[in-house]
Tab-separated table of C-alpha atoms in Angstrom:
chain	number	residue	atom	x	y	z
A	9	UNK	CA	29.937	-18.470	23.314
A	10	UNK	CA	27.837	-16.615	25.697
A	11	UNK	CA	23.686	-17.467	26.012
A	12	UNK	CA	20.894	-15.803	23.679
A	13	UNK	CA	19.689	-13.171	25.296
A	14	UNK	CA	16.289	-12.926	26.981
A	15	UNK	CA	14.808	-9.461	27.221
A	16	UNK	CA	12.258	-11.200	29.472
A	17	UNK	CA	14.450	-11.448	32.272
A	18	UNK	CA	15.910	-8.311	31.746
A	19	UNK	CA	14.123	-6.079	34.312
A	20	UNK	CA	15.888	-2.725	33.152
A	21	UNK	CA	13.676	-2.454	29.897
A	22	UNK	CA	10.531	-2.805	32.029
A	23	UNK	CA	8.921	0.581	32.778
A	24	UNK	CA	8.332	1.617	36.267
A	25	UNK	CA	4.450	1.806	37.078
A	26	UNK	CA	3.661	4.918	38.802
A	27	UNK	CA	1.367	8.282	38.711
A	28	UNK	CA	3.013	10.628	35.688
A	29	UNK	CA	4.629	14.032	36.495
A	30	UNK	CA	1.832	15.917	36.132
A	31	UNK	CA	3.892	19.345	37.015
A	32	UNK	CA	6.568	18.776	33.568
A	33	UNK	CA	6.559	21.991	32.071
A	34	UNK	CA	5.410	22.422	28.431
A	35	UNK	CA	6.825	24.739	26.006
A	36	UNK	CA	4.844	27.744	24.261
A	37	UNK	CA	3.744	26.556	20.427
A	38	UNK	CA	6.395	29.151	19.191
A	39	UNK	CA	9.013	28.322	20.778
A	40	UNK	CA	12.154	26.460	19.811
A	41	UNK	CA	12.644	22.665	21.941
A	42	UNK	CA	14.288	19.738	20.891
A	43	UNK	CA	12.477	16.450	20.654
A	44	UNK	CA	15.095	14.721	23.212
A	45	UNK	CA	14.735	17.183	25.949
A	46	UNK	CA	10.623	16.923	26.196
A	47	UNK	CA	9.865	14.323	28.919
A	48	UNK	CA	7.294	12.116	27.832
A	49	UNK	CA	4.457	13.905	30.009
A	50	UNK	CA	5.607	16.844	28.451
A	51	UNK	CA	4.809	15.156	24.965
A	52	UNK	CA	1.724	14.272	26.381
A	53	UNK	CA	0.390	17.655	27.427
A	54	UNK	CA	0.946	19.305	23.970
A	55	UNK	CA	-0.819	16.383	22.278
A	56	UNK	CA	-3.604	16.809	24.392
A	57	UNK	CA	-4.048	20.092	24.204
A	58	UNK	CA	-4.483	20.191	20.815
A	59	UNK	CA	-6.202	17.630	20.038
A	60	UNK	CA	-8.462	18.671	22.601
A	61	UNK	CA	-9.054	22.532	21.451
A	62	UNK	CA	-9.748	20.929	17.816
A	63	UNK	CA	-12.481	18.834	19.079
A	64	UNK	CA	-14.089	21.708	21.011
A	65	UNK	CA	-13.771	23.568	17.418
A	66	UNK	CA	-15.305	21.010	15.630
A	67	UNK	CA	-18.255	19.894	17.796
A	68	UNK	CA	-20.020	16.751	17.212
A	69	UNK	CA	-20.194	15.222	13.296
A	70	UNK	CA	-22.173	12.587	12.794
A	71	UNK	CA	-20.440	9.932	10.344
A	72	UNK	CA	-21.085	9.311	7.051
A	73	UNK	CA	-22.528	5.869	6.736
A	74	UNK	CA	-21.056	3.661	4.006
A	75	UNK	CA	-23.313	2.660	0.985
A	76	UNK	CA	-21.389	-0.440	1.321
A	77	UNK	CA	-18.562	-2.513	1.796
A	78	UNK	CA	-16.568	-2.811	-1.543
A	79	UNK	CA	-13.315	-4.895	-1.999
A	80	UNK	CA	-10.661	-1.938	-1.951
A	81	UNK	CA	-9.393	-1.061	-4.899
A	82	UNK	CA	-6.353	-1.067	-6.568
A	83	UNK	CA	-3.139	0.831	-4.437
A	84	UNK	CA	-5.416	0.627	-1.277
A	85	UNK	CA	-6.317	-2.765	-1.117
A	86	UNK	CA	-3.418	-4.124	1.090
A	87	UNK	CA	-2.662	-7.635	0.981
A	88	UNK	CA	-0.175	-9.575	2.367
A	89	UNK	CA	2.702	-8.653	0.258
A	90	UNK	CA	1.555	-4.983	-0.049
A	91	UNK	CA	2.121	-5.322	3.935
A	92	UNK	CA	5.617	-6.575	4.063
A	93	UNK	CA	6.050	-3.517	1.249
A	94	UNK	CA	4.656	-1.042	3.419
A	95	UNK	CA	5.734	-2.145	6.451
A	96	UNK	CA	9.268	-3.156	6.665
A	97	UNK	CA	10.297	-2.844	10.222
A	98	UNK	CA	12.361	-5.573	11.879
A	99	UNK	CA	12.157	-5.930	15.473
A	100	UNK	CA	15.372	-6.780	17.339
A	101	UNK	CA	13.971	-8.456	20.545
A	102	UNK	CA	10.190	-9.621	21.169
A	103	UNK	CA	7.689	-7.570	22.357
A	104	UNK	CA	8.607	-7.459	26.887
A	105	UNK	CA	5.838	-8.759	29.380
A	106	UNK	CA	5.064	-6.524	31.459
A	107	UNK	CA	3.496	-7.333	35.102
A	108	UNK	CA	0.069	-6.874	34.903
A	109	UNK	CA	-0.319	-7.278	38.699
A	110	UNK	CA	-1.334	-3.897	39.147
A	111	UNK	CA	-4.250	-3.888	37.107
A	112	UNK	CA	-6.040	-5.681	39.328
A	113	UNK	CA	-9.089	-4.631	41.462
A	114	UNK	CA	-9.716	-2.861	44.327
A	115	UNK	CA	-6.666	0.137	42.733
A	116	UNK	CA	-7.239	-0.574	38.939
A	117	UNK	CA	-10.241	0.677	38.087
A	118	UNK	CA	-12.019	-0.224	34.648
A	119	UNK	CA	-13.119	3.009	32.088
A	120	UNK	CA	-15.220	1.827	29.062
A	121	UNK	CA	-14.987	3.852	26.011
A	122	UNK	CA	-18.464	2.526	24.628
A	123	UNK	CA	-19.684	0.782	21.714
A	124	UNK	CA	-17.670	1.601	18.834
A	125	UNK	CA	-19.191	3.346	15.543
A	126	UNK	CA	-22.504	5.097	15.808
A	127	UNK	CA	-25.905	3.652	14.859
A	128	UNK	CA	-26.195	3.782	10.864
A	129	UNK	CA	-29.566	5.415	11.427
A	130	UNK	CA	-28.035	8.233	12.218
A	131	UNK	CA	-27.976	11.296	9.854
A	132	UNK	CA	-25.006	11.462	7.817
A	133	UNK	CA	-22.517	14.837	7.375
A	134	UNK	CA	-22.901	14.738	3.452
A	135	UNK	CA	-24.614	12.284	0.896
A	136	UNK	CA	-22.794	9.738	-0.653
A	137	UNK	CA	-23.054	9.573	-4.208
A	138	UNK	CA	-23.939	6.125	-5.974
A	139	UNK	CA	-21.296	7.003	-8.012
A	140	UNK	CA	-18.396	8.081	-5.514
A	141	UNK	CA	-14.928	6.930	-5.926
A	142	UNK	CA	-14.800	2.886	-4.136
A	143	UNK	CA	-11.744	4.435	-2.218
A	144	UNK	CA	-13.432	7.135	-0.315
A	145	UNK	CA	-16.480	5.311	0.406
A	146	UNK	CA	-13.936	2.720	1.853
A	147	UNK	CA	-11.987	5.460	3.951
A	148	UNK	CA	-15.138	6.685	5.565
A	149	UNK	CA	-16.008	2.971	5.996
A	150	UNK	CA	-12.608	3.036	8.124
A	151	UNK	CA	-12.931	5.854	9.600
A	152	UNK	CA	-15.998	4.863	11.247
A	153	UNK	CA	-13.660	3.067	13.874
A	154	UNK	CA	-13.053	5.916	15.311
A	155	UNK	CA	-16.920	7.073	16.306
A	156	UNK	CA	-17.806	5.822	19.708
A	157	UNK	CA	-21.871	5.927	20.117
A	158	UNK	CA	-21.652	8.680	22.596
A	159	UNK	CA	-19.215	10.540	23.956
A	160	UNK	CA	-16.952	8.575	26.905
A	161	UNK	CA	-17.812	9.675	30.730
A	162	UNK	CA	-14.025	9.844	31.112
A	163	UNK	CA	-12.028	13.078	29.570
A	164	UNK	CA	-8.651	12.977	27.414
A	165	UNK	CA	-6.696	14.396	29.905
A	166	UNK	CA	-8.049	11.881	32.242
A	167	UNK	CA	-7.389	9.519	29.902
A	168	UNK	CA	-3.978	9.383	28.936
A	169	UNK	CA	-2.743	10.293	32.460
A	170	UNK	CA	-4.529	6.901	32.797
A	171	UNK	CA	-2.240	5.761	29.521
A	172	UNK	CA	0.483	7.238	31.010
A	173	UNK	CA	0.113	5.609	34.176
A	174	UNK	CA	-0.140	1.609	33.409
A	175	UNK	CA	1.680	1.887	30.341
A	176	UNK	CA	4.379	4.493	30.390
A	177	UNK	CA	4.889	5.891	26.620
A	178	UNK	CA	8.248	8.197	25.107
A	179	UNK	CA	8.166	11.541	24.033
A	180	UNK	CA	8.960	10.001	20.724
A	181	UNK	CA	5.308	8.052	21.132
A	182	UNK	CA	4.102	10.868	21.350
A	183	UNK	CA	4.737	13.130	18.904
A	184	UNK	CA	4.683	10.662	16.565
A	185	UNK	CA	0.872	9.825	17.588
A	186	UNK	CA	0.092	13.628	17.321
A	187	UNK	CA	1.783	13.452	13.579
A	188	UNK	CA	-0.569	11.049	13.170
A	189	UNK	CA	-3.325	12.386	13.966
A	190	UNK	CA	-2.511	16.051	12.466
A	191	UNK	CA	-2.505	13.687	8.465
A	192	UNK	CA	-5.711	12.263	9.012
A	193	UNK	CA	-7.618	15.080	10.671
A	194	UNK	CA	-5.896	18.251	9.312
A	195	UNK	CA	-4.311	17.150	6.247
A	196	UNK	CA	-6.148	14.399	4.648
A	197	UNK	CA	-9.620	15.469	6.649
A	198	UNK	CA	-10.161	11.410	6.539
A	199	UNK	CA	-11.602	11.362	10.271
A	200	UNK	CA	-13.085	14.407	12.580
A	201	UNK	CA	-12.088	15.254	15.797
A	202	UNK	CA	-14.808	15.372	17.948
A	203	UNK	CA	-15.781	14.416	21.641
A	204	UNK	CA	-16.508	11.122	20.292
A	205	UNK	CA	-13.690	10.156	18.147
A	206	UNK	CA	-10.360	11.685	20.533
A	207	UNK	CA	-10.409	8.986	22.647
A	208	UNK	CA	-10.161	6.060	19.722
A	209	UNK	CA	-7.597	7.833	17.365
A	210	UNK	CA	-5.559	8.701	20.547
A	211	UNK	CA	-5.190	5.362	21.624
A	212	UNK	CA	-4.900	3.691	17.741
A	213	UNK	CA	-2.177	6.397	17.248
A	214	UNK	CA	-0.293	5.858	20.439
A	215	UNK	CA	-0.142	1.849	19.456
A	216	UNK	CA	1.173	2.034	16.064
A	217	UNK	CA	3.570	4.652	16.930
A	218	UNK	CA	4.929	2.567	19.853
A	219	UNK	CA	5.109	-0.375	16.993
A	220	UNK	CA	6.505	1.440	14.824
A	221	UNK	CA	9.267	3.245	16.871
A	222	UNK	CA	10.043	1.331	19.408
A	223	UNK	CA	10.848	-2.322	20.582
A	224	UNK	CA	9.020	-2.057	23.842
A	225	UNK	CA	5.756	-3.277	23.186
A	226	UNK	CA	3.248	-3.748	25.814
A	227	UNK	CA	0.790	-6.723	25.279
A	228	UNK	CA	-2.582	-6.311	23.423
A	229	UNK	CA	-4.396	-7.255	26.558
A	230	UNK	CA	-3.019	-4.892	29.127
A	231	UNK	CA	-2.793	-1.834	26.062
A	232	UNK	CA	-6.500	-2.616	25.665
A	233	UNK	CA	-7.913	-3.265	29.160
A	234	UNK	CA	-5.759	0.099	30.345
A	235	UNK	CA	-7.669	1.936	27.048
A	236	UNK	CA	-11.299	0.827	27.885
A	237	UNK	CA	-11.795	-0.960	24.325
A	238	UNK	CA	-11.755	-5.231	23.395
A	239	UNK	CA	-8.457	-6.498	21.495
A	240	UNK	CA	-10.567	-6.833	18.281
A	241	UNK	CA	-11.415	-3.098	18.620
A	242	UNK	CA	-7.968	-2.019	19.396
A	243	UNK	CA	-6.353	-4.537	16.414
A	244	UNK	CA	-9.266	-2.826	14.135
A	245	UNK	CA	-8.049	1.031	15.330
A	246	UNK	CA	-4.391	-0.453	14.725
A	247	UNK	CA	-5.098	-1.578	11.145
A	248	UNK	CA	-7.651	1.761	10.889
A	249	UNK	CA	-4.648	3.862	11.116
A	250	UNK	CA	-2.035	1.848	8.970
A	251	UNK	CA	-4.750	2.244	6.223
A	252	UNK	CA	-5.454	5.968	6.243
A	253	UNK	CA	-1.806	6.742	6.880
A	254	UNK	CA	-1.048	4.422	3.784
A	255	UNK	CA	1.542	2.998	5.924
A	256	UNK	CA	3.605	5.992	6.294
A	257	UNK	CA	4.435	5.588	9.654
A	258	UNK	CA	8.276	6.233	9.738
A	259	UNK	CA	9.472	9.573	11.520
A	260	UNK	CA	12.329	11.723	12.494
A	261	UNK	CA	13.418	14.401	14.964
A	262	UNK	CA	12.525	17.110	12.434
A	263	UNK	CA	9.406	16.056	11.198
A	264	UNK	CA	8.256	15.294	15.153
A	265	UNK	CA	9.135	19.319	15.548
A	266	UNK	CA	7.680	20.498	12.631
A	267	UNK	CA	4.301	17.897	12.666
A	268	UNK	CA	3.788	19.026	16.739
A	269	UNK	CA	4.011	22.498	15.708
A	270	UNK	CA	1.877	22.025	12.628
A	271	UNK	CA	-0.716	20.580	14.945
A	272	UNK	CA	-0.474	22.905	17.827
A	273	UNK	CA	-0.884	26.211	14.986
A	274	UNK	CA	-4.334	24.030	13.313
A	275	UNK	CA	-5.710	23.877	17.326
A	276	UNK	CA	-5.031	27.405	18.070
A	277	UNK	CA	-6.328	28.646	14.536
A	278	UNK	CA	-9.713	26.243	14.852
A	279	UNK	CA	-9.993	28.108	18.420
A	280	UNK	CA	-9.704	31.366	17.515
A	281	UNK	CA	-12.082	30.920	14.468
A	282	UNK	CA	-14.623	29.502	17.305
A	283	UNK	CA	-14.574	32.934	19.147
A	284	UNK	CA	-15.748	35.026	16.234
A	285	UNK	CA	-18.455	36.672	16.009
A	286	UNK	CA	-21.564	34.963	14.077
A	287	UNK	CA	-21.135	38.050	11.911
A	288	UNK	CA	-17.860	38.365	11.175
């Protein structure tokens, strides 16, 4: 019989490192494309851009500081076996090493994202009631994660062309990261998108889409020290978004389409409602 195989040694499912195409085009918001003819830069463009243009909508929200930190309860509180429930994806070859020899210094260059979650002094968006519902106190305990203490030095196109660069993503990634992010910010309104929280949910929703769709799986150190954030941070961001999503992570062709265009019609809305008058 012929040998296991080792995806270790197979160099073909190793990404090559190298500067992304900055020059891929990007289609219009209305216009009709097809998930598998979007290069990944491509992808990567249209998820900034709207993530972006919300955050310049939005401005900068303070977050709401928890009263405290209650044992989740009932459907939310996710245990072991509510895990393997949610989250039944087998993986048909470990996660590939990938060589990390170009993340070294004098060309790799460090980018720190901050301390995570903002001082609990600060003042909060809206009171929380003694009596508010344990599950929403605990999603805004969560969605504290996302808060860096001030806003990063380095921008979000910077950013992911950073991403991009050390660890090459699909167009599937994504989309599916922007699907993400268009639940908890547009549809569930669980975290903000601000100057201060982009850089976090972009980078949680980027990892657990790559779990989730792919096999490819770049290590936690060299995802992390390419993002700017610890391994604790990024495994907290991970879990972060499994939570709020509720473990509904699994996508398609159609709802990548209809999600991205979703997401690109709630930036381009929040824009246009910024350049109205005061008055209107």
């Amino acid at each position: 019989p012929p040998s296991p195989p080792n995806p270790s040694a197979d160099h073909g499912v190793i990404p090559r490192i190298s500067s992304p195409n900055q020059n891929a085009p990007s289609p219009p918001a209305d216009a009709e494309w097809d998930v598998s003819d979007l290069l990944p830069e491509t992808a990567m463009k249209m998820l900034c851009r709207s993530v972006q243009a919300l955050a310049n909508a939005t401005g900068d929200v303070p977050p709401t500081p928890p009263l405290n930190r209650p044992t989740t309860p009932g459907g939310f509180h996710i245990t072991k076996e509510n895990f393997r429930h949610h989250h039944r994806r087998t993986s048909s070859r470990p996660a590939t090493p990938v060589p990390s020899d170009d993340m070294k210094a004098p060309t790799f260059k460090n980018v720190e994202l901050g301390s995570p979650e903002a001082s609990l002094c600060e003042p909060s968006v809206a009171d929380v009631s003694a009596n508010a519902e344990p599950v929403h106190i605990q999603q805004e305990a969560i969605a504290r994660k996302f808060f860096s203490k001030k806003t990063p030095a380095v921008t979000l196109e910077e950013y992911l062309l950073r991403l991009q660069r050390y660890c090459p993503m699909s167009t599937a990634v994504y989309l599916a990261a922007g699907v993400y992010i268009y639940k908890l910010a547009v549809e569930e309104r669980l975290v903000p998108v601000t100057s201060r929280t982009i850089h976090r949910l972009v980078l949680g929703s980027l990892r657990v889409a790559m779990k989730a769709l792919e096999d490819l799986r770049y290590p936690q150190a060299r995802f992390a020290g390419v993002g700017g954030v610890s391994e604790n941070e990024l495994k907290m961001l991970e879990i972060s978004i499994c939570y709020l999503t509720n473990f509904d992570l699994q996508v398609n062709s159609e709802t990548l389409f209809q999600k991205t265009i979703f997401l690109q019609n709630a930036a381009q809305a929040a824009t246009v409602c910024t350049k109205l008058p005061a008055s209107f």
